[in-house]
Coordinates of C-alpha atoms and ligand atoms in Angstrom, one line a residue:
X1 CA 0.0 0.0 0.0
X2 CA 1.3 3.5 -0.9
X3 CA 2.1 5.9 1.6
X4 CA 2.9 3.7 4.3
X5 CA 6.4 4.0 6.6
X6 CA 8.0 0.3 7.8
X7 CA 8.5 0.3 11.4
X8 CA 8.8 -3.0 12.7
X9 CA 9.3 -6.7 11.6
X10 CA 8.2 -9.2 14.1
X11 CA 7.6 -13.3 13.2
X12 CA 8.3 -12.8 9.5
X13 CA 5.7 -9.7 9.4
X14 CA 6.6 -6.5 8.5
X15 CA 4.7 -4.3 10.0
X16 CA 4.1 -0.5 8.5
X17 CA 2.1 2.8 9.1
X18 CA 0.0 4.6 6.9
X19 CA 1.1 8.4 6.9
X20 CA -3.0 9.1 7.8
X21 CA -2.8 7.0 10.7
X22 CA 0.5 9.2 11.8
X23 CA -1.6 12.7 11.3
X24 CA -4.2 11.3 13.5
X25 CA -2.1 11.0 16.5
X26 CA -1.0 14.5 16.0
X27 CA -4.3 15.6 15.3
X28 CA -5.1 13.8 18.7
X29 CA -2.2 15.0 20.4
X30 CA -3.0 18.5 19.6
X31 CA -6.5 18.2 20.2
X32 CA -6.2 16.9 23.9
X33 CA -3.2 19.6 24.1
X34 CA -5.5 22.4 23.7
X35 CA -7.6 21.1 26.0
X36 CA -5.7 20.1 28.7
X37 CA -1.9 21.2 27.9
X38 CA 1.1 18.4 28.2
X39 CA -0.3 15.8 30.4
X40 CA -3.3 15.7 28.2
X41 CA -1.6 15.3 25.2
X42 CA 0.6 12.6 26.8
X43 CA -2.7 10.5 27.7
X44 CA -4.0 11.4 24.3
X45 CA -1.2 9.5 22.6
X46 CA -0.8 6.8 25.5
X47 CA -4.5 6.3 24.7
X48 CA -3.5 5.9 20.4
X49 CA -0.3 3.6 21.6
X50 CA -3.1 1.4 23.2
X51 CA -5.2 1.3 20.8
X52 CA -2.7 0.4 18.5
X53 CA -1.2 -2.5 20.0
X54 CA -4.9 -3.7 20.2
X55 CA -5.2 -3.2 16.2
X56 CA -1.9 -5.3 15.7
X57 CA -3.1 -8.3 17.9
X58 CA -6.5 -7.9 16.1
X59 CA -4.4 -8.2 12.7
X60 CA -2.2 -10.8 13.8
X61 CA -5.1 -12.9 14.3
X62 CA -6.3 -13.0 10.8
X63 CA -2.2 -13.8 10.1
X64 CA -2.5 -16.5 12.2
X65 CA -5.5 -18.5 11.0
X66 CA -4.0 -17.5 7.5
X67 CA -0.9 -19.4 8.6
X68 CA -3.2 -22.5 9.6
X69 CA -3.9 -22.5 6.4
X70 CA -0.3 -22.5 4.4
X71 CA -1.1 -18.2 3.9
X72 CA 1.6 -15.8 4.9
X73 CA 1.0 -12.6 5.5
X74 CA 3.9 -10.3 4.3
X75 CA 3.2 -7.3 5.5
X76 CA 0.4 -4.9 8.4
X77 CA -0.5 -1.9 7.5
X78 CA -2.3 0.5 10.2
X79 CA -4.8 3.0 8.7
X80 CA -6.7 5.2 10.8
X81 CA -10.0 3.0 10.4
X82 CA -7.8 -0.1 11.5
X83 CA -5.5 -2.6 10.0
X84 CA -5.0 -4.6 6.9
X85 CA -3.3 -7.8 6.8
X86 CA -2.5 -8.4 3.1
X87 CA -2.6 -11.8 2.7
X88 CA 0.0 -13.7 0.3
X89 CA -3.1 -14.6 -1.9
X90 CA -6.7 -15.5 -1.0
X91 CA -7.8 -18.6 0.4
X92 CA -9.6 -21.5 -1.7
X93 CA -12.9 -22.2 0.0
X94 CA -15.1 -19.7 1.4
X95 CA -14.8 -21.8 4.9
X96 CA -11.1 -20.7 5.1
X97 CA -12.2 -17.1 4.3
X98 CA -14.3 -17.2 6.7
X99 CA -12.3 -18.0 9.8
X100 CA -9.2 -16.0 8.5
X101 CA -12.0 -13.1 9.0
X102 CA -13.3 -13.8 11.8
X103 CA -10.2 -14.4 13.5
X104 CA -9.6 -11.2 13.9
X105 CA -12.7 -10.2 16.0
X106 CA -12.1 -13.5 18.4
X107 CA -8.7 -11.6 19.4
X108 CA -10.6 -8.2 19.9
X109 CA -13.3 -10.3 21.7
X110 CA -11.3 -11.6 24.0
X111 CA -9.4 -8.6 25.0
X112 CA -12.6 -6.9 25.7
X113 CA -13.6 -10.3 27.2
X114 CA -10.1 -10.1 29.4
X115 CA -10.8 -5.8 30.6
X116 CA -14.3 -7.1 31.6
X117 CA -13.1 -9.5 33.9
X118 CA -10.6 -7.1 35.5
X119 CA -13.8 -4.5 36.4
X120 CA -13.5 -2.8 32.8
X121 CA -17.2 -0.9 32.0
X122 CA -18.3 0.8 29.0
X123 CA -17.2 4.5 29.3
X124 CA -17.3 6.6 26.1
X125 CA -15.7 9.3 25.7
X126 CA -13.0 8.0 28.2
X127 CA -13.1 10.6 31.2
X128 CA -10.5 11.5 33.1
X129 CA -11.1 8.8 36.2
X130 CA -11.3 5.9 34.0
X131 CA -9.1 3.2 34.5
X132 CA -7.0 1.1 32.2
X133 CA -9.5 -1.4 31.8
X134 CA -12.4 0.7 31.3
X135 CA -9.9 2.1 28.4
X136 CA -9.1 -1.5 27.1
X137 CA -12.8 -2.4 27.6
X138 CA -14.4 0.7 25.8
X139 CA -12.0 0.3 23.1
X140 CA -12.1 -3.3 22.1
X141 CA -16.0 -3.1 22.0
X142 CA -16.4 0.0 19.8
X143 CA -13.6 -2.0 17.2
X144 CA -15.9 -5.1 17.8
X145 CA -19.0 -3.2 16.7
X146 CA -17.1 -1.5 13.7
X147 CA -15.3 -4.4 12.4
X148 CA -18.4 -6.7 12.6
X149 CA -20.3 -4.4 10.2
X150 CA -21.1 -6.8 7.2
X151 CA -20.2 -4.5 4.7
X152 CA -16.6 -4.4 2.5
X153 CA -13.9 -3.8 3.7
X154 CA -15.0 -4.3 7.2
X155 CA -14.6 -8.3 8.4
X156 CA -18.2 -8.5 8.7
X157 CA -18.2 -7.9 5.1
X158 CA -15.9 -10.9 4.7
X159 CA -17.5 -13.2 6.6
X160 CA -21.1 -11.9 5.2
X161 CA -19.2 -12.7 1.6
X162 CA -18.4 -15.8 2.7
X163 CA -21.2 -16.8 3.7
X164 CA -23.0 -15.4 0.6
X165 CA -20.6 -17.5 -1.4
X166 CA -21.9 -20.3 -0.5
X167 CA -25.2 -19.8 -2.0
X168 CA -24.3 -18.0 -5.0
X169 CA -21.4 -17.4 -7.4
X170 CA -18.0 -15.7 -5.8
X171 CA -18.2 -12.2 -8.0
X172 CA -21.5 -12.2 -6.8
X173 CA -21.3 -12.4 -3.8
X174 CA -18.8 -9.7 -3.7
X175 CA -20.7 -7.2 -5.4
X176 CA -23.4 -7.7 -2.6
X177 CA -20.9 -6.9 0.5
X178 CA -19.9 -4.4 -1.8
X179 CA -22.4 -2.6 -2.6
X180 CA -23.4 -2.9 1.6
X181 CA -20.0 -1.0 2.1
X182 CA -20.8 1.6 -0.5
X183 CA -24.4 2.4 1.7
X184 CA -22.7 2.0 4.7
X185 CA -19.7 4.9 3.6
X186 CA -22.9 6.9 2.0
X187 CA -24.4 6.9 5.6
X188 CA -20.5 8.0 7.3
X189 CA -20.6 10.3 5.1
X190 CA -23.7 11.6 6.0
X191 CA -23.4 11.6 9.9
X192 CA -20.2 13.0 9.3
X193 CA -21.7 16.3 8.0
X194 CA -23.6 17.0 10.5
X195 CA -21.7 15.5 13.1
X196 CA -18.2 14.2 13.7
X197 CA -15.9 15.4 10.7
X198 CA -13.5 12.3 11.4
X199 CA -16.7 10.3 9.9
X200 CA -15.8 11.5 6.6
X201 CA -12.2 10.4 6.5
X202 CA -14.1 6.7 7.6
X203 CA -16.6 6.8 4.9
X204 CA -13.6 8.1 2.5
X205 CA -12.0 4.6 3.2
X206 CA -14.9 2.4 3.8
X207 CA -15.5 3.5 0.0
X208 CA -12.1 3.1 -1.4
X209 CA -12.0 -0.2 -0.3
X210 CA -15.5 -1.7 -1.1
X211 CA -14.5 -0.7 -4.6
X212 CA -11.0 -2.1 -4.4
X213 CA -12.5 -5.3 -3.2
X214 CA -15.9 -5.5 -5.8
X215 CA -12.4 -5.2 -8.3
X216 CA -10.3 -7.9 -7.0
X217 CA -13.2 -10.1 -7.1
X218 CA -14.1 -9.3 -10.9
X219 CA -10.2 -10.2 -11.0
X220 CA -10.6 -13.7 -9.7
X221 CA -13.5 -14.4 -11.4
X222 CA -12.1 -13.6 -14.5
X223 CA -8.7 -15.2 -14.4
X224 CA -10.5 -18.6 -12.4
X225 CA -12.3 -19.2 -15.8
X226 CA -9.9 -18.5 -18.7
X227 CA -6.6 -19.8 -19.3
X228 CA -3.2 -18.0 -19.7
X229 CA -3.0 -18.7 -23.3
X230 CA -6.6 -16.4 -24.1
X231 CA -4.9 -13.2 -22.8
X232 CA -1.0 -14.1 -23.2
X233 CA 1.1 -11.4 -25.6
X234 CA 1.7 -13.5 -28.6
X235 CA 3.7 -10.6 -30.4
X236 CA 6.7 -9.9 -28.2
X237 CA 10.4 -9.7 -28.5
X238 CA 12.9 -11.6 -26.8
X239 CA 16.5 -11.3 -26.0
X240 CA 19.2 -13.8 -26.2
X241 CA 21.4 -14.0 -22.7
X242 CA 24.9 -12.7 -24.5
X243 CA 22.7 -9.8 -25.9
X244 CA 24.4 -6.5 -25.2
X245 CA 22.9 -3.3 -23.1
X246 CA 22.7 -1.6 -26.4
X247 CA 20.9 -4.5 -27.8
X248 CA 18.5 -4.7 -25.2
X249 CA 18.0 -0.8 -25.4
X250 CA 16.9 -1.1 -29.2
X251 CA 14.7 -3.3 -28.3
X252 CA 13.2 -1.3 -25.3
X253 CA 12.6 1.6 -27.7
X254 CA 11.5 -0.3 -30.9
X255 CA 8.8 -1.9 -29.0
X256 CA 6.0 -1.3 -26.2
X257 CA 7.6 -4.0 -24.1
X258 CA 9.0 -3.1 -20.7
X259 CA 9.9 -6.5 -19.8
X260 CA 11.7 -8.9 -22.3
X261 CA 12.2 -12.6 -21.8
X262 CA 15.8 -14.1 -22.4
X263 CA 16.8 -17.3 -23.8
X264 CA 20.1 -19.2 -23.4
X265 CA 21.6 -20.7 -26.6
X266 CA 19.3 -23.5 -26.5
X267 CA 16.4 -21.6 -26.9
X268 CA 15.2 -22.1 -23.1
X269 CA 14.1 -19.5 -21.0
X270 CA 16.8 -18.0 -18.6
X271 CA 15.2 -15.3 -17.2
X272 CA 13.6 -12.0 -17.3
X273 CA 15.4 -8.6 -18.1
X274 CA 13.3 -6.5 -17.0
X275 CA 13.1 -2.2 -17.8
X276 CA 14.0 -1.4 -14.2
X277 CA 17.2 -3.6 -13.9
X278 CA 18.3 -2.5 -17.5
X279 CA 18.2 1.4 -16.7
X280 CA 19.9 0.1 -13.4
X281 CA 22.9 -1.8 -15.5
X282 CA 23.3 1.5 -18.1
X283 CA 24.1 3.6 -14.8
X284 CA 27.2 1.9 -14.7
X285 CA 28.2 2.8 -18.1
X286 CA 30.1 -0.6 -18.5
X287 CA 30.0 -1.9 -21.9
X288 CA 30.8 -5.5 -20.9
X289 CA 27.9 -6.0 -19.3
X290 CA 26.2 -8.5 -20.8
X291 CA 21.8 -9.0 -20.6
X292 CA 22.5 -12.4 -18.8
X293 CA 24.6 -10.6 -16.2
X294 CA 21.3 -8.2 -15.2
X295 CA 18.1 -10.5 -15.7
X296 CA 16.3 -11.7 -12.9
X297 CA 17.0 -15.1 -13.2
X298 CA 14.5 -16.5 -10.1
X299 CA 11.3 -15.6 -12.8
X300 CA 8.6 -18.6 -12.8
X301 CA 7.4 -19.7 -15.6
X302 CA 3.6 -21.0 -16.8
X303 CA 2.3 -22.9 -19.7
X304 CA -0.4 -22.1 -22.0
X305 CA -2.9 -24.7 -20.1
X306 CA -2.2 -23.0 -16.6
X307 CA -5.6 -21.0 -15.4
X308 CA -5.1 -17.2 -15.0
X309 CA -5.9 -17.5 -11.3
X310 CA -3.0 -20.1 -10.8
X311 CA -0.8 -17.6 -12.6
X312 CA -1.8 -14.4 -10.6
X313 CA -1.2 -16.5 -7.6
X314 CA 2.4 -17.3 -9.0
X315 CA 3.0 -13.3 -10.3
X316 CA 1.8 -12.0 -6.6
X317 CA 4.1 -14.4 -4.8
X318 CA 7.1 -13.6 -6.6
X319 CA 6.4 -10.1 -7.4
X320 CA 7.2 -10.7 -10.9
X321 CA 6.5 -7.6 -13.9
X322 CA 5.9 -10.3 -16.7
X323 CA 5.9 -14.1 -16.5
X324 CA 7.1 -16.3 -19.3
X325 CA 4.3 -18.3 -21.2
X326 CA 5.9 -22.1 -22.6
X327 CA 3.5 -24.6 -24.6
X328 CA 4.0 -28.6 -23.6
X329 CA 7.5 -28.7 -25.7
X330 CA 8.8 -26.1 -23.0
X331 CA 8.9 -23.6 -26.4
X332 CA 8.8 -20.0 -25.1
X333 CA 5.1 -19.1 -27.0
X334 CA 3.5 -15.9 -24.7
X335 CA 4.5 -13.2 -21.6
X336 CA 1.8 -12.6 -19.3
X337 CA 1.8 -9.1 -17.6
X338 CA -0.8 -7.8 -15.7
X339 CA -1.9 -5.2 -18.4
X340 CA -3.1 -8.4 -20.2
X341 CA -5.7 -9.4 -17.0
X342 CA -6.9 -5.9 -16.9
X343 CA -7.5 -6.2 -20.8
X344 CA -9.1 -9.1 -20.7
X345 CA -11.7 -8.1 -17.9
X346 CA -11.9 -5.1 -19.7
X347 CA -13.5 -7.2 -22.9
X348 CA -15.2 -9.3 -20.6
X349 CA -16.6 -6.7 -19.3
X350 CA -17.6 -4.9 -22.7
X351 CA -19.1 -8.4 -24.4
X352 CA -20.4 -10.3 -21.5
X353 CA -21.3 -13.1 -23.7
X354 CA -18.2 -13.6 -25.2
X355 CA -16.5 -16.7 -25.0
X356 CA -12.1 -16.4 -24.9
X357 CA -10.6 -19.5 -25.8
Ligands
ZN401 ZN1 -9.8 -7.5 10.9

């Protein structure tokens, strides 16, 4: 996610900060400030530091159950409406979906569940008197309530889409918790107008990422039903591994390509040079480099039979620009680059009836 600052790793997570979620401690900071000077502002962010550390737990849980089922989860980011765990890829069956969502609440649950037990009560806005377990109480329920709205991107909407799913085609089924996060953001929106202006930030969000999600899903449903070879570039160029930088710059400029495959002098597939690690290599202006010497050479490749969906899952996990498409004699026959998918649903999209083979 863009505009995000690393901060920590811990268990294989790397966990980051949205730059939003960094102007709403100052804006609470300064807020309680001007209300009650140094010591306020000090409880102000004590109270965001808490509140925080209940979000990451809340996040790890969805990394765990992912982790039950063979999912890793590369990376947290904190936005001001909460966190987002972003999954290595989504999980098969809508019964894994389901408990890598609802994981998340059973953390919050409990800690709400644990600052009950210890004499916590519902107190909102915290006062001044409150103890820590009124705090932690207060605060766990409220994300409860929030996050178990069934509306995208919300965990209730995941769980709701789940569910759904199970009745009725996946895209579907999207676009319903979808279009439930859409009203919800409308109503934000609303309140916030005539009530608390933070609203509006939420309902900004809630919105982005209903639409985000209603996307991805049109995605997977795309790619689960065609193969690579309906949306592969046939017409590219490819680069032999003893190539020179100039050749390879020729090449970059002659065509539309960004990302060229490279064979070895058997005609196999060595790697992937691509536009990024050739600008890289001309920077040091040494004319001995050779393409072979620059190319990512840890590129997967598919074949022409592999589904779209099995492909994205490969691209994601290795981050790769363009994949190399072989046919059964291990021929190199197609790239696959993301532009292709967006194509592709762009046409299925266009000509609903239309069959790609
Ligand atoms: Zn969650």
């Amino acid at each position: 996610m863009g505009w995000s600052i690393p901060i920590f790793r811990v268990a294989g997570i790397q966990l980051r900060i949205h730059i939003t979620f960094l102007l709403l401690i100052g804006w609470i900071a300064f807020v309680y400030y001007a209300q009650g000077g140094s010591p306020a502002a000090v409880a102000g962010v004590l109270l965001i530091l808490l509140l925080f550390t209940c979000v990451v737990l809340h996040e790890f849980g969805h990394a765990l159950a992912g982790k039950a089922f063979g999912i890793n989860t590369p990376d947290i980011t904190l936005l001001p409406i909460g966190g987002v765990a972003r999954l290595e890829r989504m999980p098969e069956e809508p019964v894994q979906e389901l408990i890598i969502a609802a994981a998340g609440p059973a953390v919050t649950a409990m800690i709400a569940l644990g600052a009950f037990v210890a004499g916590g009560s519902f107190v909102y806005p915290p006062k001044e008197g409150s103890s820590i377990s009124d705090v932690l109480f207060t605060m766990n329920v409220v994300l409860l309530l929030f996050n178990l709205l069934p509306a995208f991107p919300m965990d209730g909407g995941r769980v709701l889409r789940a569910l759904l799913a199970t009745r009725m085609p996946y895209a579907r089924a999207t676009q319903v918790a979808a279009n439930i996060g859409q009203g919800f953001a409308f109503l934000f929106g609303f309140m916030g107008l005539f009530g608390n202006p933070f609203l509006l930030f939420i309902a900004l969000f809630v919105y982005i990422g209903a639409s985000q999600e209603a996307a991805l899903a049109q995605m997977k449903d795309v790619s689960r039903r065609f193969p690579v070879s309906s949306a592969m570039v046939r017409d590219f160029r490819s680069l032999s591994e003893s190539a020179t930088l100039e050749e390879a710059v020729d090449a970059l400029l002659a065509t539309s390509q960004h990302d060229f495959p490279v064979v070895n002098e058997t005609g196999n597939v060595a790697g992937v040079l691509t536009r990024h690690d050739l600008i890289a290599a001309l920077r040091k202006g040494d004319p001995s480099i050779r393409v072979g010497d620059v190319m990512r050479r840890d590129i997967p490749t598919v074949t022409t039979g592999t589904r779209f969906e099995e492909a994205f899952r490969i691209m994601q996990e290795c981050n790769c620009p363009a994949v190399p498409v072989l046919d059964s004699m291990k021929r190199l026959v197609g790239l696959l680059t993301p532009e292709n998918v967006t194509e592709l649903m762009m046409i299925q999209s266009a000509m609903p009836r239309r069959r790609v083979t």
